[in-house]
PDB file of N, CA and C in Angstrom:
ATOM      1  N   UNK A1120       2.867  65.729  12.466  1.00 74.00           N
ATOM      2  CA  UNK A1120       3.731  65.414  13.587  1.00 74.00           C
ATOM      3  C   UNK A1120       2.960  64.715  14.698  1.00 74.00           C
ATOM      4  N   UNK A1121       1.903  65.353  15.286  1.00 75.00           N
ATOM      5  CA  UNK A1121       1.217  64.316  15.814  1.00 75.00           C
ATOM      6  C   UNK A1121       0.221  63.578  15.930  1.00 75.00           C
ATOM      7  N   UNK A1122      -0.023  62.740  14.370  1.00 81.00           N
ATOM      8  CA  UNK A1122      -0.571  61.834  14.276  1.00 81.00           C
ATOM      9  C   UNK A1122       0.850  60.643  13.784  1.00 81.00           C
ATOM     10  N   UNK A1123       1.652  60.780  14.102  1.00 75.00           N
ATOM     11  CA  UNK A1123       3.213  60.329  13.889  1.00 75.00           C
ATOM     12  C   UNK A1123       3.576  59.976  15.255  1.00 75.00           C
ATOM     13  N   UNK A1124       3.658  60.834  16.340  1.00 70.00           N
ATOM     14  CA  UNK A1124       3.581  60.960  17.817  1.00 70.00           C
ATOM     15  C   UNK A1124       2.592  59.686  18.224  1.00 70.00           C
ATOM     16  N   UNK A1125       1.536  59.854  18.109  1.00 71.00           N
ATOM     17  CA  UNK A1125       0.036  58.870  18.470  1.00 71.00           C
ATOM     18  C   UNK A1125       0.690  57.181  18.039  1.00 71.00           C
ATOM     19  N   UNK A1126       1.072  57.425  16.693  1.00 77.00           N
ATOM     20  CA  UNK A1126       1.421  56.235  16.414  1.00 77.00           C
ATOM     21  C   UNK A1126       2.440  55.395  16.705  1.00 77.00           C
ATOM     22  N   UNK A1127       3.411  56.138  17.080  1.00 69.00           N
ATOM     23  CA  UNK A1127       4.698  55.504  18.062  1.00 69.00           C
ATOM     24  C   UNK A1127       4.538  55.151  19.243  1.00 69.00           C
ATOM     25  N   UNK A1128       3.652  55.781  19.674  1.00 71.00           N
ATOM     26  CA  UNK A1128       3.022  55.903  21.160  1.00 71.00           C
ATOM     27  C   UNK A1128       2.553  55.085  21.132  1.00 71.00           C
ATOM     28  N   UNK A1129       1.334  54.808  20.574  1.00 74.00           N
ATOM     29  CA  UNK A1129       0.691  53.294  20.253  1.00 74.00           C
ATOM     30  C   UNK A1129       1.259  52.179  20.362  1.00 74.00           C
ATOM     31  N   UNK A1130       1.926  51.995  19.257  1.00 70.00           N
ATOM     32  CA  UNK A1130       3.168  50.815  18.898  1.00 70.00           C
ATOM     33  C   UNK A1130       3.640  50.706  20.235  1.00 70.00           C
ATOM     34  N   UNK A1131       4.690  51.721  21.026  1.00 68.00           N
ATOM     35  CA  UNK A1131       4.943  51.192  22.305  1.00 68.00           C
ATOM     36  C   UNK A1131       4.513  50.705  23.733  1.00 68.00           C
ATOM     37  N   UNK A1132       3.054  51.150  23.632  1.00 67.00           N
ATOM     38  CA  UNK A1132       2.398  50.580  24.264  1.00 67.00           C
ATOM     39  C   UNK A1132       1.860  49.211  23.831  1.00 67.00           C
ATOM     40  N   UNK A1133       1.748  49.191  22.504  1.00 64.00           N
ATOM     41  CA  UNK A1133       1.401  47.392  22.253  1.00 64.00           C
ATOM     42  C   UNK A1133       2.407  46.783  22.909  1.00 64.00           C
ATOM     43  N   UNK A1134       3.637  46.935  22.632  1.00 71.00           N
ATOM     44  CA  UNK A1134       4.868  46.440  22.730  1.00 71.00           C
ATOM     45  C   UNK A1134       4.817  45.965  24.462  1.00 71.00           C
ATOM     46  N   UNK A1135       4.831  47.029  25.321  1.00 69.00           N
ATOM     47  CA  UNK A1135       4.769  47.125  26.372  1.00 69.00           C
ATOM     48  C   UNK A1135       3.701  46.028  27.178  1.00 69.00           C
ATOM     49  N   UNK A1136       2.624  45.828  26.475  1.00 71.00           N
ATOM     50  CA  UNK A1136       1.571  45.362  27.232  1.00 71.00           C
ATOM     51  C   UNK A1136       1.674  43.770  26.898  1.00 71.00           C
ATOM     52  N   UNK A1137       2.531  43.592  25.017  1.00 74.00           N
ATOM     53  CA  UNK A1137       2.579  41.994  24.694  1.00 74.00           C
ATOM     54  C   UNK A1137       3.728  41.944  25.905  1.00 74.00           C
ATOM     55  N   UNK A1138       4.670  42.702  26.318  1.00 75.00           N
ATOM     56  CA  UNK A1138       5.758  41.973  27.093  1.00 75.00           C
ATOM     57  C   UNK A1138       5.427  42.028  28.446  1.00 75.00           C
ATOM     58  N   UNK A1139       4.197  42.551  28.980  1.00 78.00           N
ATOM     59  CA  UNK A1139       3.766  42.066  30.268  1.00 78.00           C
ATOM     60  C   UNK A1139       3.080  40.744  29.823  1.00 78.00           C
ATOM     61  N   UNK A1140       2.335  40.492  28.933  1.00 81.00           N
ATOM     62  CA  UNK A1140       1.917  39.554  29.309  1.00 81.00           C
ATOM     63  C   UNK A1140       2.668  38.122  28.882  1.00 81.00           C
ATOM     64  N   UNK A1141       3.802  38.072  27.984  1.00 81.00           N
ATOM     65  CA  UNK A1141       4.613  36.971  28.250  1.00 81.00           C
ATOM     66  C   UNK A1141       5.641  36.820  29.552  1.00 81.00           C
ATOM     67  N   UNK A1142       5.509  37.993  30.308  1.00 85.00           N
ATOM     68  CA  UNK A1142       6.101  37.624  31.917  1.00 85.00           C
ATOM     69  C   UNK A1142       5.004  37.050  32.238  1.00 85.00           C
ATOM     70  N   UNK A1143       3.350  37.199  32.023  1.00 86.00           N
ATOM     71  CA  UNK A1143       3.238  36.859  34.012  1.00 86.00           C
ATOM     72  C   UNK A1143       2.829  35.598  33.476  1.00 86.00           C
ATOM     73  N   UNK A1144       2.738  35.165  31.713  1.00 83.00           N
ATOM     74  CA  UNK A1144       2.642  34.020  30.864  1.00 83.00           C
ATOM     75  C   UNK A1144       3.662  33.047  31.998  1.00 83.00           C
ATOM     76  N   UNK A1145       5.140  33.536  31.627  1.00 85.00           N
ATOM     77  CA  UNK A1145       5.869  32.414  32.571  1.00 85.00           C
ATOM     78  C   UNK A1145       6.121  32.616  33.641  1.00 85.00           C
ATOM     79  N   UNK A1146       5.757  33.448  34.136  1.00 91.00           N
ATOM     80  CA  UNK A1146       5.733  33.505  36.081  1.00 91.00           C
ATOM     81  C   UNK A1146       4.265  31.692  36.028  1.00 91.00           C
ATOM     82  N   UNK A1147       3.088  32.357  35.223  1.00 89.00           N
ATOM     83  CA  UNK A1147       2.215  31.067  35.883  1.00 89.00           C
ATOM     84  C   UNK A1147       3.229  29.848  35.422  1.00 89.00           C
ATOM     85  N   UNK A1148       3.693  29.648  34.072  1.00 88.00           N
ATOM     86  CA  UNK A1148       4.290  28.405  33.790  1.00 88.00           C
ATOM     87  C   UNK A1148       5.181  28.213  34.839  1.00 88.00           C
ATOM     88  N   UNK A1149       5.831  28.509  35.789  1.00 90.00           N
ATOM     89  CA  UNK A1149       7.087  28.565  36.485  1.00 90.00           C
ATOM     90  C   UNK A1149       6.108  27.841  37.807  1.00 90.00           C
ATOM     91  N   UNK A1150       5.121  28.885  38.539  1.00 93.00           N
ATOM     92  CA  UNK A1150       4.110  28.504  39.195  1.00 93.00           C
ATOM     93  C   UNK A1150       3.556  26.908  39.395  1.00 93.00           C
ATOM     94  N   UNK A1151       3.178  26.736  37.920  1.00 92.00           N
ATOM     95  CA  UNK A1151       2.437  25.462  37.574  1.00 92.00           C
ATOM     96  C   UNK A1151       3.924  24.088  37.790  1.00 92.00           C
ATOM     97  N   UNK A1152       4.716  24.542  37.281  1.00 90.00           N
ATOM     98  CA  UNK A1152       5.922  23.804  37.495  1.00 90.00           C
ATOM     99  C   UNK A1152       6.337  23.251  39.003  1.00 90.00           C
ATOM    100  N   UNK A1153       6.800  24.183  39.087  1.00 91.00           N
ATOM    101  CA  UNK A1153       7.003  24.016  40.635  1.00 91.00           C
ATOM    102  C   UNK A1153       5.883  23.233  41.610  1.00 91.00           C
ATOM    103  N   UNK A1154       4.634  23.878  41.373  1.00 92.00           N
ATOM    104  CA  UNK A1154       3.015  23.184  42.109  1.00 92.00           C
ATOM    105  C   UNK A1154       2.967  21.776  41.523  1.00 92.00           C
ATOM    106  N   UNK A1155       3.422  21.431  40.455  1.00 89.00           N
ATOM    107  CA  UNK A1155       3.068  20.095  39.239  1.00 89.00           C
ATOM    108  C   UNK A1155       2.062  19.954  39.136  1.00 89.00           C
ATOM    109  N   UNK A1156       1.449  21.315  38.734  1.00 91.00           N
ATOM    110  CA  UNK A1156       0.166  21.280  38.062  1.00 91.00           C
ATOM    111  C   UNK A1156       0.620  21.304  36.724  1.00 91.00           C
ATOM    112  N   UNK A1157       0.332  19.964  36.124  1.00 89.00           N
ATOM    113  CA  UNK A1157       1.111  19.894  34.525  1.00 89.00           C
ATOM    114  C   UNK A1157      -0.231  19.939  33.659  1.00 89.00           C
ATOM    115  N   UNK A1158      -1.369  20.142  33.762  1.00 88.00           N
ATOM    116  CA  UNK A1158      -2.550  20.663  33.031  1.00 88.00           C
ATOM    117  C   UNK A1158      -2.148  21.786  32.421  1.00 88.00           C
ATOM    118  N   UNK A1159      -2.091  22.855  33.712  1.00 88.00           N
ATOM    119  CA  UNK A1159      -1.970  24.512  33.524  1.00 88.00           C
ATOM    120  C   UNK A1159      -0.787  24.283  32.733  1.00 88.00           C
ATOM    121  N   UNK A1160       0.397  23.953  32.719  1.00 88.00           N
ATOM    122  CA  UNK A1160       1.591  23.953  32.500  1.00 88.00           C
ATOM    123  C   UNK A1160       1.427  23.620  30.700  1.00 88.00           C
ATOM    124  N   UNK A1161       0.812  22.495  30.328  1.00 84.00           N
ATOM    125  CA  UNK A1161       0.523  22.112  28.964  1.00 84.00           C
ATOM    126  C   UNK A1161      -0.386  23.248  28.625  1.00 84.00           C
ATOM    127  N   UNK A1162      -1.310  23.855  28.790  1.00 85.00           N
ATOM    128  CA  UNK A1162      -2.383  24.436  28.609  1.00 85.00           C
ATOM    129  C   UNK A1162      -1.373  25.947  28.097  1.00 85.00           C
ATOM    130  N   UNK A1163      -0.814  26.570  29.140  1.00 83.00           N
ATOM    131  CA  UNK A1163       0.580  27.702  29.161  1.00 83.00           C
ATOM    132  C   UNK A1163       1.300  27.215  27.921  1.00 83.00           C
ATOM    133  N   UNK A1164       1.717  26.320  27.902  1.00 80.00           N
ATOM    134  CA  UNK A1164       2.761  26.078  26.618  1.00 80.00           C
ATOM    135  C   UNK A1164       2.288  25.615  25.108  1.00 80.00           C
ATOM    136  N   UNK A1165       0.916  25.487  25.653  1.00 74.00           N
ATOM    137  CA  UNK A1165       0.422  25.168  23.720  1.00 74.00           C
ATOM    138  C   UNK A1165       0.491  27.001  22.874  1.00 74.00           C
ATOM    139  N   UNK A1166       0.343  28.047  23.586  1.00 67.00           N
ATOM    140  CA  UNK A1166       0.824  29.177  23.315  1.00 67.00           C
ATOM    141  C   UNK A1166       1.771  29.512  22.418  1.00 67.00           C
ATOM    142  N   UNK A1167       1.828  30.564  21.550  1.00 61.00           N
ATOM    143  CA  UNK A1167       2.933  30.932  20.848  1.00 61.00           C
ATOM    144  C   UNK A1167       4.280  31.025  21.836  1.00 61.00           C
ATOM    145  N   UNK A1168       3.841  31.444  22.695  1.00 63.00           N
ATOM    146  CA  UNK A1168       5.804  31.518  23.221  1.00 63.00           C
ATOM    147  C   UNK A1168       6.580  30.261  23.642  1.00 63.00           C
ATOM    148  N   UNK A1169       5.356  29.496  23.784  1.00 63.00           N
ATOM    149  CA  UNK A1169       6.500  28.330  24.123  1.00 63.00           C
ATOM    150  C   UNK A1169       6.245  26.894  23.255  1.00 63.00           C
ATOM    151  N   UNK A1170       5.324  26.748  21.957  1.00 61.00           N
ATOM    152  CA  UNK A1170       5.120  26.256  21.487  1.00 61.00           C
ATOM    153  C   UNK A1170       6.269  25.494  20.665  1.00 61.00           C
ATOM    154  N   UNK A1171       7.097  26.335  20.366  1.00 69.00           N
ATOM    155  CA  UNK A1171       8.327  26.275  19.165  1.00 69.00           C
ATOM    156  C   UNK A1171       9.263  25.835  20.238  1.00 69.00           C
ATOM    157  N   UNK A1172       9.297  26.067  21.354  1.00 79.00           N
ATOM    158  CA  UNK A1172      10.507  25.254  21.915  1.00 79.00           C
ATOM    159  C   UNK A1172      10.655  24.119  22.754  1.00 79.00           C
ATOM    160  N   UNK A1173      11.228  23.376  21.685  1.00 81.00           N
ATOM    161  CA  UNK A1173      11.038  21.758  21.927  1.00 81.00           C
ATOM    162  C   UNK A1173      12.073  21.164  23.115  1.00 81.00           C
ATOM    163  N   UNK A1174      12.935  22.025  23.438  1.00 83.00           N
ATOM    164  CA  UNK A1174      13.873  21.373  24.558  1.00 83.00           C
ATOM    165  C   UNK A1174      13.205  21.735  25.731  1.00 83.00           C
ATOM    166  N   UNK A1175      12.482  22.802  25.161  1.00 84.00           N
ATOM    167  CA  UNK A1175      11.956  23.145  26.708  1.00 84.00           C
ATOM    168  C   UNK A1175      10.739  21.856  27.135  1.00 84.00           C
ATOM    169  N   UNK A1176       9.726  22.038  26.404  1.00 86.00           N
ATOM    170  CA  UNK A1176       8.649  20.822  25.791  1.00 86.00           C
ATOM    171  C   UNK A1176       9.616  19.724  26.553  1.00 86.00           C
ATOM    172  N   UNK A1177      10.805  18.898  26.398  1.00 88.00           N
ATOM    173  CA  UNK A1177      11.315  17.939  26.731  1.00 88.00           C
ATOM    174  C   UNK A1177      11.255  17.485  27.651  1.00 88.00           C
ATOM    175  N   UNK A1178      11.800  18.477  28.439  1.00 88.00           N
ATOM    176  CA  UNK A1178      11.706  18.898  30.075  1.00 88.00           C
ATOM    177  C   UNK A1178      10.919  18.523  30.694  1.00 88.00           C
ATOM    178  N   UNK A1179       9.774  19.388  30.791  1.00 89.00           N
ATOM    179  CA  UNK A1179       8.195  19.578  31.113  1.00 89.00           C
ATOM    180  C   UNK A1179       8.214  18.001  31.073  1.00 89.00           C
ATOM    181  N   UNK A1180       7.830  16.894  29.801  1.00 91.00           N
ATOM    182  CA  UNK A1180       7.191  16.095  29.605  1.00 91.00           C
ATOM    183  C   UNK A1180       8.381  14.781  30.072  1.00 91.00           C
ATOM    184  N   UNK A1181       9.634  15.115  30.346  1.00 92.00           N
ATOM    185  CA  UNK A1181      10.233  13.824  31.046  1.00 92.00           C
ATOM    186  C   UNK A1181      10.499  14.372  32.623  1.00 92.00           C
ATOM    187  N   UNK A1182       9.737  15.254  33.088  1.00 92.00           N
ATOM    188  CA  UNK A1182       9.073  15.132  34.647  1.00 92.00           C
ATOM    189  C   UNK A1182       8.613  15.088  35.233  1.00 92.00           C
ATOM    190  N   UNK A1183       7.638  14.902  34.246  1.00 93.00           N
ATOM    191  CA  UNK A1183       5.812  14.450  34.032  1.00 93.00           C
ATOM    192  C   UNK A1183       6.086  12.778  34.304  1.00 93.00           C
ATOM    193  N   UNK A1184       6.893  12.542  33.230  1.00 95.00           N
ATOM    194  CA  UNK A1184       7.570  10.714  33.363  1.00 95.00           C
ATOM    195  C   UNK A1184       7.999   9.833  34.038  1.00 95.00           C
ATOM    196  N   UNK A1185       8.944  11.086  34.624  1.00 95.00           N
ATOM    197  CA  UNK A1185       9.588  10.578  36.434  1.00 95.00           C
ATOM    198  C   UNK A1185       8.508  10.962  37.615  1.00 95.00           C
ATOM    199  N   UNK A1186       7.890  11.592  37.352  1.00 94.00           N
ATOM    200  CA  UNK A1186       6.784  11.875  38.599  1.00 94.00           C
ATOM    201  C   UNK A1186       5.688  10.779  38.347  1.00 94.00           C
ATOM    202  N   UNK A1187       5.773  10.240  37.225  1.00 95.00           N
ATOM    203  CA  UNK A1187       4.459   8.847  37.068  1.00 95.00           C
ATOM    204  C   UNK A1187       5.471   7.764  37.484  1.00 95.00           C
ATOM    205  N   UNK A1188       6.183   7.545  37.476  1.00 96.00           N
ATOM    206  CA  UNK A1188       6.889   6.651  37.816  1.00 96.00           C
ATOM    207  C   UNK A1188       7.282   6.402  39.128  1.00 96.00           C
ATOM    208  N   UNK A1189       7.891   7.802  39.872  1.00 95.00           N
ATOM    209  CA  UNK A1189       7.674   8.179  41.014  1.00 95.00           C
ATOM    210  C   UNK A1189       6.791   7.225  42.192  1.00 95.00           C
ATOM    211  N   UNK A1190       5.831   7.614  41.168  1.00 95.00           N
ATOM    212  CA  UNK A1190       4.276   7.071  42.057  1.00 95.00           C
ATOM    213  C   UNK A1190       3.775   5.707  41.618  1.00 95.00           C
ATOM    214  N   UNK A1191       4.639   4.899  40.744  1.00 96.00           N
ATOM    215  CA  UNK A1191       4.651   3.546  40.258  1.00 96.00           C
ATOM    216  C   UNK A1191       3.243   3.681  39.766  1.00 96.00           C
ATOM    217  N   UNK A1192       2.838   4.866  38.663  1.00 96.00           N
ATOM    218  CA  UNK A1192       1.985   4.862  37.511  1.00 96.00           C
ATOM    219  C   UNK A1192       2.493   4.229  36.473  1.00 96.00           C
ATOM    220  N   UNK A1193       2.768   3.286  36.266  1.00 96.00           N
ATOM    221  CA  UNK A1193       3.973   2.680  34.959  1.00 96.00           C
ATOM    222  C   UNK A1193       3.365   2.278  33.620  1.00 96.00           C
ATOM    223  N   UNK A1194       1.664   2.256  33.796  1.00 96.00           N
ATOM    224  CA  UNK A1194       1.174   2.080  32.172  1.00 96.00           C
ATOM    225  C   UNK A1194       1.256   3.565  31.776  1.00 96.00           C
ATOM    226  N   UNK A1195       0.529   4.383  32.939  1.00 96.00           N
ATOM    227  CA  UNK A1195       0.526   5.620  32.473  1.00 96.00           C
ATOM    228  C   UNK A1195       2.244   5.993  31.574  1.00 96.00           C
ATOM    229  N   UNK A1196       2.640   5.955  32.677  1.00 95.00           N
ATOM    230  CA  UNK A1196       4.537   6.624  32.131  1.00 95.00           C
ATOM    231  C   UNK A1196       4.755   5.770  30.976  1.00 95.00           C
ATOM    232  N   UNK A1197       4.332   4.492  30.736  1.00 95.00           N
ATOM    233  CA  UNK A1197       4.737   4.352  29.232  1.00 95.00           C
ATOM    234  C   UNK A1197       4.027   4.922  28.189  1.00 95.00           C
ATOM    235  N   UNK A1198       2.612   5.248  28.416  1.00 95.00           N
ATOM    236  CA  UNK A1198       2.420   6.167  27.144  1.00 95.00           C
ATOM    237  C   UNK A1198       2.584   7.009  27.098  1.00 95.00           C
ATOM    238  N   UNK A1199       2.743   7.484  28.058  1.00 95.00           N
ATOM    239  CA  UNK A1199       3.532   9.007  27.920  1.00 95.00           C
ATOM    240  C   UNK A1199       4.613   9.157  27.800  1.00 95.00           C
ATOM    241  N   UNK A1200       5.339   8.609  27.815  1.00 93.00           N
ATOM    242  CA  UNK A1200       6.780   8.234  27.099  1.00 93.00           C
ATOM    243  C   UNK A1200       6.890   8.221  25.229  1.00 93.00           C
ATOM    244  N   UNK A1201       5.486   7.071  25.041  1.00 93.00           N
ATOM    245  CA  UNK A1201       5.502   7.051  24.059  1.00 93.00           C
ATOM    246  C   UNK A1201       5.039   8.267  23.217  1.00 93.00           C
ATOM    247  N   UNK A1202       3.882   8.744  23.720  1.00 93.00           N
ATOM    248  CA  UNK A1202       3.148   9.649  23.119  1.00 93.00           C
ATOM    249  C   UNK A1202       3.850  11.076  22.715  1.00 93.00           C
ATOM    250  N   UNK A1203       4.412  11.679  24.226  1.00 90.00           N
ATOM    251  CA  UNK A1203       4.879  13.056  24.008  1.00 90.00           C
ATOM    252  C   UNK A1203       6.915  12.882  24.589  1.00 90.00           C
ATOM    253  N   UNK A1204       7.436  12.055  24.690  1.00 90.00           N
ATOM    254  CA  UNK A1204       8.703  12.091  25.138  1.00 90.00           C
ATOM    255  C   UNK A1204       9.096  11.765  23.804  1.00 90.00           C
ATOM    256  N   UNK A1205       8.962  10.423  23.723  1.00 91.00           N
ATOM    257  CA  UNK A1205       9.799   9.759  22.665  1.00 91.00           C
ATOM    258  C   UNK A1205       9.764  10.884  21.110  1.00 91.00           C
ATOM    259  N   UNK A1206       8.692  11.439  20.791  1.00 88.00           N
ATOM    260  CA  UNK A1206       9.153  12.161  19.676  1.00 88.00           C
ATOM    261  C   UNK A1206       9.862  13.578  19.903  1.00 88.00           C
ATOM    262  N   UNK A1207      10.188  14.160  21.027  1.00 86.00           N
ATOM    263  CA  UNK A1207      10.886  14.832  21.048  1.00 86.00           C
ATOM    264  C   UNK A1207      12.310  14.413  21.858  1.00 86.00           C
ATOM    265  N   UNK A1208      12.552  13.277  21.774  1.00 83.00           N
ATOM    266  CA  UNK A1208      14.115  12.431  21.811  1.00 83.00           C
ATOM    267  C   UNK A1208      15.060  13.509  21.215  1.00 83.00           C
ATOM    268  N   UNK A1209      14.864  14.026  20.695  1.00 81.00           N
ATOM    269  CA  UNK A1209      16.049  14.498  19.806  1.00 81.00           C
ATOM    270  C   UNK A1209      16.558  15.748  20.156  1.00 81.00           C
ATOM    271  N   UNK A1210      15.313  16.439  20.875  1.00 71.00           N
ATOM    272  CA  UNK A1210      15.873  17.755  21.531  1.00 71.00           C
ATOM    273  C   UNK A1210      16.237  17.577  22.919  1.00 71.00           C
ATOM    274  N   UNK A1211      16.679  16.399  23.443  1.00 68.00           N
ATOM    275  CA  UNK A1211      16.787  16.440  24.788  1.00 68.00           C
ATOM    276  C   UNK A1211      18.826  17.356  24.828  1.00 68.00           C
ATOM    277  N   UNK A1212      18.458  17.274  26.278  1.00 58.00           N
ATOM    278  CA  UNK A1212      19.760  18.223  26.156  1.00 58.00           C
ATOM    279  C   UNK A1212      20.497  17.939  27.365  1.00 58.00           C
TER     280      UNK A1212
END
C-alpha cells in the first residue's frame, strides 16, 4: 500500500511541476511577444509545446514581417517571408 501511495504521489508531483513549467514557459513567450524580443520568442517555441503548432508559428513569424517592414527593413522582410512565412501559408487563419 505504500509503496503504491509513493508512487502516485510521485506521478503527481511530476505532473504538477511539468505544468508549472509550461505556464511560466508561456508567461515568458507572452513576455517576449509583447517586448518583441523575437529571439527569446523563437528560442521558447522551438520547444515541445509549441513546436507542433503551426498557426501559432504563423503569427509569431508574420509580425516579425510587419515589424521589418514597419521599419522599411524590406530585404530583410523578404526573406523572411520567404524563409519562415511562406511555408507555413497554409496554416494561416
Amino acid at each position: 500500500y505504500n509503496t503504491a501511495a509513493m508512487t502516485l504521489l510521485d506521478e503527481a508531483n511530476v505532473k504538477l511541476v511539468d505544468n508549472q513549467n509550461k505556464a511560466s514557459n508561456i508567461k515568458r513567450v507572452k513576455r517576449g511577444i509583447l517586448e518583441g524580443d523575437w529571439s527569446e520568442v523563437e528560442k521558447l517555441c522551438t520547444k515541445a509545446m509549441l513546436r507542433n503548432n503551426k498557426g501559432f508559428m504563423y503569427a509569431v513569424y508574420k509580425q516579425q514581417f510587419l515589424e521589418m517592414i514597419d521599419r522599411q527593413e524590406y530585404q530583410k522582410a523578404f526573406i523572411h517571408l520567404q524563409k519562415r512565412l511562406k511555408p507555413l501559408e497554409s496554416q494561416q487563419s
